[in-house]
């Protein structure tokens, strides 16, 4: 029995093994929250609220996972999100624009950052951290140039879209007044789930996805196999930029305002979610489904801390740091055990 389990343990890929660990930890954490924090976590809407609040982070984390799988990093995604929010807000309220054009503006901004940063990293061989750090400062600075004052968007078409709710049949609950309330998700959640599915399919079943893993695992070996390493890295950062644009618009759709302080720390949360989801900083290992559960795990631990009455910001920071260290230790231990077993 033990020998059979050992063989299965050896045969499972690093990516799938870390994904399994992430999913198991999330469910253990959520079940623990239900047991120790009361019935609030039992309501389906509590879970859907996690999705509503983190739809943009899910999209940003998917882009982050792509570049991390190739061995890179992108810390500009939070700044791009803030810039997208402010540009769309100014366009809709001050220029009398429409939602479709605002979405296009968001895509163009993300595409622009992806193109420039991808080219500098892939073809000029500049360190991803340096390039995207500059991109983060540039995006934050441009956000302030576009508009310095935070404001809520009053555009009727946008407000109607922002307030749109997708009802989840049969998942509602009875409130304290004895009235049945339907469970719902926001439009951004639908977009985030579609992004997760598309990115999962790209990594799982396309040549480009296999190239991402090959380049992140060993770029020299990938080059010897005939893979265009520079183009692969460029495409990874390009996709990350596009997803930052999409994530920025989803974030804007959730908050409904423009502000230079929007999405502060979003890049760090995206990195943390990717690591918790099983994506390794060394590259070559990662899974988009794991990233999705990484975001859920990060948000759940924050909700648990808040439900416990520890509302101070430093408590959340401490628990997230502890959780991140735990997953890094788990990854390190699992990988070392597997190497010894081989």
Tab-separated table of C-alpha atoms in Angstrom:
chain	number	residue	atom	x	y	z
A	1	UNK	CA	0.000	0.000	0.000
A	2	UNK	CA	2.731	2.439	1.027
A	3	UNK	CA	4.777	1.528	-2.047
A	4	UNK	CA	1.754	2.193	-4.299
A	5	UNK	CA	1.158	5.550	-2.652
A	6	UNK	CA	4.836	6.378	-3.009
A	7	UNK	CA	4.730	5.618	-6.734
A	8	UNK	CA	1.666	7.811	-7.159
A	9	UNK	CA	3.401	10.584	-5.222
A	10	UNK	CA	6.419	10.354	-7.545
A	11	UNK	CA	4.320	10.230	-10.712
A	12	UNK	CA	2.187	13.294	-9.967
A	13	UNK	CA	3.658	16.459	-11.482
A	14	UNK	CA	4.999	19.289	-9.318
A	15	UNK	CA	2.269	21.598	-10.620
A	16	UNK	CA	-0.569	19.175	-9.793
A	17	UNK	CA	0.912	18.320	-6.403
A	18	UNK	CA	1.101	21.958	-5.324
A	19	UNK	CA	-2.396	22.547	-6.733
A	20	UNK	CA	-3.719	19.680	-4.611
A	21	UNK	CA	-2.086	21.118	-1.497
A	22	UNK	CA	-3.599	24.559	-2.182
A	23	UNK	CA	-7.124	23.225	-2.728
A	24	UNK	CA	-6.984	21.014	0.379
A	25	UNK	CA	-5.699	23.871	2.560
A	26	UNK	CA	-8.436	26.193	1.274
A	27	UNK	CA	-11.227	23.738	2.056
A	28	UNK	CA	-9.766	22.944	5.490
A	29	UNK	CA	-9.541	26.672	6.189
A	30	UNK	CA	-13.098	27.395	5.011
A	31	UNK	CA	-14.577	24.432	6.916
A	32	UNK	CA	-12.667	25.602	9.995
A	33	UNK	CA	-14.166	29.068	9.554
A	34	UNK	CA	-17.667	27.545	9.393
A	35	UNK	CA	-17.044	25.541	12.577
A	36	UNK	CA	-15.347	28.217	14.672
A	37	UNK	CA	-16.667	31.505	13.261
A	38	UNK	CA	-20.381	30.704	13.184
A	39	UNK	CA	-23.017	30.349	10.513
A	40	UNK	CA	-21.983	33.416	8.531
A	41	UNK	CA	-19.593	31.346	6.428
A	42	UNK	CA	-22.359	28.787	5.803
A	43	UNK	CA	-24.331	31.220	3.671
A	44	UNK	CA	-23.451	30.872	-0.028
A	45	UNK	CA	-23.516	34.652	-0.383
A	46	UNK	CA	-20.499	34.896	1.942
A	47	UNK	CA	-18.486	32.894	-0.580
A	48	UNK	CA	-19.921	34.889	-3.487
A	49	UNK	CA	-18.980	38.128	-1.702
A	50	UNK	CA	-15.387	36.898	-1.626
A	51	UNK	CA	-15.587	36.491	-5.402
A	52	UNK	CA	-17.251	39.903	-5.824
A	53	UNK	CA	-14.560	41.668	-3.820
A	54	UNK	CA	-11.665	39.828	-5.496
A	55	UNK	CA	-12.710	39.444	-9.142
A	56	UNK	CA	-10.082	41.971	-10.251
A	57	UNK	CA	-7.399	40.323	-8.107
A	58	UNK	CA	-8.183	36.950	-9.691
A	59	UNK	CA	-7.538	38.430	-13.150
A	60	UNK	CA	-4.353	40.228	-12.049
A	61	UNK	CA	-3.095	37.047	-10.370
A	62	UNK	CA	-3.673	35.033	-13.555
A	63	UNK	CA	-1.423	37.451	-15.433
A	64	UNK	CA	1.121	37.353	-12.614
A	65	UNK	CA	1.161	33.552	-12.691
A	66	UNK	CA	1.918	33.566	-16.425
A	67	UNK	CA	5.054	35.679	-16.027
A	68	UNK	CA	6.112	33.810	-12.858
A	69	UNK	CA	5.840	30.473	-14.689
A	70	UNK	CA	8.291	31.834	-17.271
A	71	UNK	CA	10.617	32.886	-14.456
A	72	UNK	CA	9.688	36.579	-14.445
A	73	UNK	CA	7.717	39.010	-12.272
A	74	UNK	CA	5.472	42.039	-12.871
A	75	UNK	CA	4.955	44.514	-10.047
A	76	UNK	CA	3.312	47.162	-12.244
A	77	UNK	CA	-0.167	45.566	-12.273
A	78	UNK	CA	-1.437	47.560	-9.266
A	79	UNK	CA	-0.336	50.844	-10.824
A	80	UNK	CA	-1.895	49.880	-14.168
A	81	UNK	CA	-5.165	49.085	-12.361
A	82	UNK	CA	-5.198	52.516	-10.710
A	83	UNK	CA	-4.377	54.235	-14.015
A	84	UNK	CA	-7.140	52.348	-15.838
A	85	UNK	CA	-9.664	53.253	-13.134
A	86	UNK	CA	-8.775	56.943	-13.227
A	87	UNK	CA	-8.675	57.205	-17.036
A	88	UNK	CA	-12.039	55.442	-17.383
A	89	UNK	CA	-13.570	57.565	-14.624
A	90	UNK	CA	-12.396	60.840	-16.199
A	91	UNK	CA	-13.508	59.709	-19.651
A	92	UNK	CA	-17.002	58.716	-18.474
A	93	UNK	CA	-17.711	61.679	-16.193
A	94	UNK	CA	-15.738	64.579	-17.664
A	95	UNK	CA	-15.793	63.637	-21.352
A	96	UNK	CA	-19.323	62.206	-21.532
A	97	UNK	CA	-18.047	58.851	-22.776
A	98	UNK	CA	-19.676	55.439	-23.005
A	99	UNK	CA	-18.866	52.164	-21.265
A	100	UNK	CA	-17.766	50.297	-24.415
A	101	UNK	CA	-15.161	52.941	-25.229
A	102	UNK	CA	-14.020	53.015	-21.585
A	103	UNK	CA	-13.439	49.249	-21.733
A	104	UNK	CA	-11.412	49.749	-24.922
A	105	UNK	CA	-9.319	52.443	-23.194
A	106	UNK	CA	-8.595	49.968	-20.389
A	107	UNK	CA	-7.465	47.340	-22.897
A	108	UNK	CA	-5.244	49.807	-24.756
A	109	UNK	CA	-3.552	50.929	-21.524
A	110	UNK	CA	-2.883	47.324	-20.505
A	111	UNK	CA	-1.694	46.444	-24.008
A	112	UNK	CA	0.664	49.448	-24.027
A	113	UNK	CA	2.298	48.442	-20.749
A	114	UNK	CA	2.528	44.818	-21.871
A	115	UNK	CA	4.167	45.735	-25.172
A	116	UNK	CA	6.766	48.131	-23.747
A	117	UNK	CA	7.666	46.095	-20.670
A	118	UNK	CA	7.656	42.814	-22.588
A	119	UNK	CA	9.972	44.230	-25.239
A	120	UNK	CA	12.414	45.682	-22.674
A	121	UNK	CA	12.518	42.427	-20.720
A	122	UNK	CA	12.577	39.920	-23.578
A	123	UNK	CA	14.597	41.670	-26.258
A	124	UNK	CA	16.850	44.041	-24.276
A	125	UNK	CA	17.330	41.451	-21.522
A	126	UNK	CA	16.643	43.903	-18.668
A	127	UNK	CA	15.639	42.379	-15.340
A	128	UNK	CA	11.812	42.052	-15.049
A	129	UNK	CA	11.824	43.485	-11.514
A	130	UNK	CA	13.589	46.691	-12.638
A	131	UNK	CA	11.406	47.187	-15.722
A	132	UNK	CA	8.108	46.583	-13.960
A	133	UNK	CA	9.201	48.675	-10.949
A	134	UNK	CA	9.685	51.561	-13.361
A	135	UNK	CA	6.310	50.693	-14.894
A	136	UNK	CA	4.662	50.821	-11.472
A	137	UNK	CA	6.095	54.281	-10.711
A	138	UNK	CA	5.153	55.520	-14.182
A	139	UNK	CA	1.565	54.243	-13.869
A	140	UNK	CA	1.114	55.763	-10.404
A	141	UNK	CA	2.555	59.063	-11.588
A	142	UNK	CA	0.346	59.153	-14.682
A	143	UNK	CA	-2.700	58.426	-12.518
A	144	UNK	CA	-2.036	61.619	-10.546
A	145	UNK	CA	-1.442	63.599	-13.748
A	146	UNK	CA	-4.790	62.456	-15.197
A	147	UNK	CA	-6.620	63.636	-12.070
A	148	UNK	CA	-5.524	64.326	-8.511
A	149	UNK	CA	-8.880	64.231	-6.733
A	150	UNK	CA	-10.800	61.004	-6.040
A	151	UNK	CA	-14.412	61.018	-7.223
A	152	UNK	CA	-17.347	58.674	-7.815
A	153	UNK	CA	-18.575	58.151	-11.371
A	154	UNK	CA	-22.131	59.351	-12.022
A	155	UNK	CA	-22.430	58.197	-15.650
A	156	UNK	CA	-25.874	56.517	-15.825
A	157	UNK	CA	-24.861	53.772	-18.257
A	158	UNK	CA	-21.872	52.855	-16.106
A	159	UNK	CA	-23.842	52.979	-12.834
A	160	UNK	CA	-26.482	50.673	-14.336
A	161	UNK	CA	-23.780	48.180	-15.368
A	162	UNK	CA	-22.051	48.467	-11.989
A	163	UNK	CA	-25.310	47.670	-10.184
A	164	UNK	CA	-26.114	44.687	-12.405
A	165	UNK	CA	-26.319	41.449	-10.449
A	166	UNK	CA	-26.264	37.908	-11.816
A	167	UNK	CA	-28.660	35.826	-9.705
A	168	UNK	CA	-27.462	32.349	-8.672
A	169	UNK	CA	-30.597	30.107	-8.644
A	170	UNK	CA	-31.287	28.106	-5.496
A	171	UNK	CA	-28.348	29.553	-3.539
A	172	UNK	CA	-30.153	32.294	-1.620
A	173	UNK	CA	-30.858	32.426	2.116
A	174	UNK	CA	-33.439	33.750	4.561
A	175	UNK	CA	-32.436	36.956	6.364
A	176	UNK	CA	-33.242	37.968	9.945
A	177	UNK	CA	-36.592	39.398	8.862
A	178	UNK	CA	-37.610	36.031	7.430
A	179	UNK	CA	-37.344	37.244	3.834
A	180	UNK	CA	-35.689	35.119	1.172
A	181	UNK	CA	-32.745	36.916	-0.452
A	182	UNK	CA	-31.300	35.687	-3.749
A	183	UNK	CA	-27.587	34.966	-3.966
A	184	UNK	CA	-25.768	36.959	-6.633
A	185	UNK	CA	-22.434	37.779	-8.208
A	186	UNK	CA	-21.307	40.926	-9.990
A	187	UNK	CA	-20.485	41.138	-13.692
A	188	UNK	CA	-16.781	41.213	-12.853
A	189	UNK	CA	-16.951	37.704	-11.386
A	190	UNK	CA	-18.215	36.317	-14.704
A	191	UNK	CA	-15.303	38.031	-16.481
A	192	UNK	CA	-12.819	36.668	-13.929
A	193	UNK	CA	-14.104	33.090	-14.268
A	194	UNK	CA	-13.891	33.322	-18.072
A	195	UNK	CA	-10.288	34.566	-17.785
A	196	UNK	CA	-9.410	31.656	-15.459
A	197	UNK	CA	-10.927	29.124	-17.884
A	198	UNK	CA	-9.201	30.631	-20.932
A	199	UNK	CA	-5.800	30.901	-19.239
A	200	UNK	CA	-6.110	27.367	-17.868
A	201	UNK	CA	-6.817	26.050	-21.373
A	202	UNK	CA	-3.894	28.019	-22.815
A	203	UNK	CA	-1.449	26.582	-20.270
A	204	UNK	CA	-2.872	23.065	-20.371
A	205	UNK	CA	-3.500	22.366	-24.031
A	206	UNK	CA	-1.587	24.792	-26.241
A	207	UNK	CA	1.979	24.856	-27.519
A	208	UNK	CA	2.361	28.371	-26.096
A	209	UNK	CA	1.460	27.099	-22.631
A	210	UNK	CA	4.019	24.299	-22.855
A	211	UNK	CA	6.593	26.863	-23.972
A	212	UNK	CA	5.896	28.973	-20.872
A	213	UNK	CA	6.700	26.016	-18.613
A	214	UNK	CA	9.764	25.035	-20.649
A	215	UNK	CA	11.248	28.547	-20.584
A	216	UNK	CA	10.597	28.905	-16.855
A	217	UNK	CA	12.001	25.460	-16.072
A	218	UNK	CA	15.251	25.858	-18.016
A	219	UNK	CA	15.621	28.537	-20.666
A	220	UNK	CA	18.801	27.003	-22.114
A	221	UNK	CA	17.148	23.615	-22.585
A	222	UNK	CA	14.112	25.335	-24.093
A	223	UNK	CA	16.377	27.124	-26.553
A	224	UNK	CA	18.014	23.835	-27.547
A	225	UNK	CA	14.539	22.384	-28.159
A	226	UNK	CA	13.895	25.113	-30.727
A	227	UNK	CA	11.669	27.306	-28.543
A	228	UNK	CA	11.934	31.033	-29.170
A	229	UNK	CA	12.677	32.041	-25.563
A	230	UNK	CA	12.602	35.796	-26.154
A	231	UNK	CA	9.277	35.697	-27.966
A	232	UNK	CA	7.788	33.441	-25.284
A	233	UNK	CA	8.802	35.843	-22.507
A	234	UNK	CA	7.518	38.773	-24.532
A	235	UNK	CA	4.118	37.111	-25.001
A	236	UNK	CA	3.918	36.287	-21.269
A	237	UNK	CA	4.424	39.940	-20.303
A	238	UNK	CA	2.136	41.082	-23.103
A	239	UNK	CA	-0.663	38.850	-21.801
A	240	UNK	CA	0.018	40.034	-18.257
A	241	UNK	CA	-0.368	43.631	-19.406
A	242	UNK	CA	-3.623	42.887	-21.230
A	243	UNK	CA	-4.972	41.072	-18.154
A	244	UNK	CA	-3.931	44.052	-16.007
A	245	UNK	CA	-6.040	46.256	-18.290
A	246	UNK	CA	-9.012	43.900	-18.022
A	247	UNK	CA	-8.499	43.545	-14.269
A	248	UNK	CA	-8.291	47.327	-13.962
A	249	UNK	CA	-11.664	47.762	-15.649
A	250	UNK	CA	-13.232	45.025	-13.485
A	251	UNK	CA	-11.799	46.766	-10.409
A	252	UNK	CA	-13.236	50.069	-11.657
A	253	UNK	CA	-16.592	48.371	-12.202
A	254	UNK	CA	-16.545	47.194	-8.582
A	255	UNK	CA	-15.482	50.426	-6.843
A	256	UNK	CA	-17.151	52.850	-9.284
A	257	UNK	CA	-14.627	55.624	-8.749
A	258	UNK	CA	-11.274	57.011	-9.738
A	259	UNK	CA	-8.486	57.583	-7.224
A	260	UNK	CA	-4.695	57.668	-7.230
A	261	UNK	CA	-4.722	55.378	-4.177
A	262	UNK	CA	-6.766	52.621	-5.853
A	263	UNK	CA	-5.329	49.074	-5.951
A	264	UNK	CA	-2.575	49.964	-3.507
A	265	UNK	CA	-0.629	46.777	-2.836
A	266	UNK	CA	-2.548	44.818	-5.487
A	267	UNK	CA	0.699	43.642	-7.080
A	268	UNK	CA	1.861	42.152	-3.772
A	269	UNK	CA	-1.498	40.426	-3.262
A	270	UNK	CA	-1.270	39.019	-6.800
A	271	UNK	CA	2.220	37.647	-6.126
A	272	UNK	CA	1.094	36.203	-2.780
A	273	UNK	CA	-1.977	34.596	-4.374
A	274	UNK	CA	0.158	33.029	-7.099
A	275	UNK	CA	2.639	31.628	-4.575
A	276	UNK	CA	-0.143	30.314	-2.330
A	277	UNK	CA	-1.680	28.790	-5.455
A	278	UNK	CA	1.467	26.771	-6.131
A	279	UNK	CA	3.315	28.975	-8.630
A	280	UNK	CA	7.019	28.939	-7.825
A	281	UNK	CA	9.170	32.067	-8.008
A	282	UNK	CA	11.905	30.030	-9.699
A	283	UNK	CA	9.616	29.395	-12.686
A	284	UNK	CA	8.446	26.305	-14.526
A	285	UNK	CA	5.751	25.344	-11.990
A	286	UNK	CA	2.260	26.791	-11.609
A	287	UNK	CA	-1.420	26.347	-12.305
A	288	UNK	CA	-4.155	28.907	-12.964
A	289	UNK	CA	-6.717	26.914	-10.971
A	290	UNK	CA	-4.252	26.973	-8.078
A	291	UNK	CA	-3.945	30.743	-8.473
A	292	UNK	CA	-7.749	31.022	-8.304
A	293	UNK	CA	-7.777	29.086	-5.027
A	294	UNK	CA	-4.794	31.146	-3.864
A	295	UNK	CA	-6.885	34.315	-4.151
A	296	UNK	CA	-9.773	32.620	-2.319
A	297	UNK	CA	-7.426	31.423	0.442
A	298	UNK	CA	-5.907	34.880	0.868
A	299	UNK	CA	-9.326	36.531	1.086
A	300	UNK	CA	-10.732	33.842	3.386
A	301	UNK	CA	-7.940	34.250	5.922
A	302	UNK	CA	-8.562	38.014	5.857
A	303	UNK	CA	-12.278	37.425	6.490
A	304	UNK	CA	-11.491	35.026	9.339
A	305	UNK	CA	-9.237	37.615	10.982
A	306	UNK	CA	-11.932	40.278	10.580
A	307	UNK	CA	-14.665	37.978	11.943
A	308	UNK	CA	-12.492	37.271	14.978
A	309	UNK	CA	-12.646	40.969	15.838
A	310	UNK	CA	-9.045	41.696	14.871
A	311	UNK	CA	-9.859	44.649	12.626
A	312	UNK	CA	-6.487	46.369	12.909
A	313	UNK	CA	-4.642	46.354	9.574
A	314	UNK	CA	-1.472	44.911	11.094
A	315	UNK	CA	-3.294	41.724	12.152
A	316	UNK	CA	-4.238	41.072	8.546
A	317	UNK	CA	-0.669	41.736	7.467
A	318	UNK	CA	0.717	39.336	10.047
A	319	UNK	CA	-1.682	36.520	9.115
A	320	UNK	CA	-1.052	36.935	5.385
A	321	UNK	CA	2.711	36.915	6.014
A	322	UNK	CA	2.404	33.776	8.138
A	323	UNK	CA	0.269	32.100	5.481
A	324	UNK	CA	2.724	33.021	2.732
A	325	UNK	CA	5.662	31.667	4.745
A	326	UNK	CA	3.711	28.475	5.449
A	327	UNK	CA	3.121	27.834	1.750
A	328	UNK	CA	6.737	28.626	0.872
A	329	UNK	CA	7.895	26.136	3.514
A	330	UNK	CA	5.416	23.522	2.232
A	331	UNK	CA	6.642	24.035	-1.337
A	332	UNK	CA	10.273	23.758	-0.251
A	333	UNK	CA	9.694	20.624	1.843
A	334	UNK	CA	7.614	18.884	-0.824
A	335	UNK	CA	10.146	19.610	-3.560
A	336	UNK	CA	13.097	18.477	-1.445
A	337	UNK	CA	11.306	15.240	-0.503
A	338	UNK	CA	10.516	14.551	-4.166
A	339	UNK	CA	14.128	15.183	-5.214
A	340	UNK	CA	15.412	12.803	-2.555
A	341	UNK	CA	12.867	10.212	-3.644
A	342	UNK	CA	14.100	10.440	-7.209
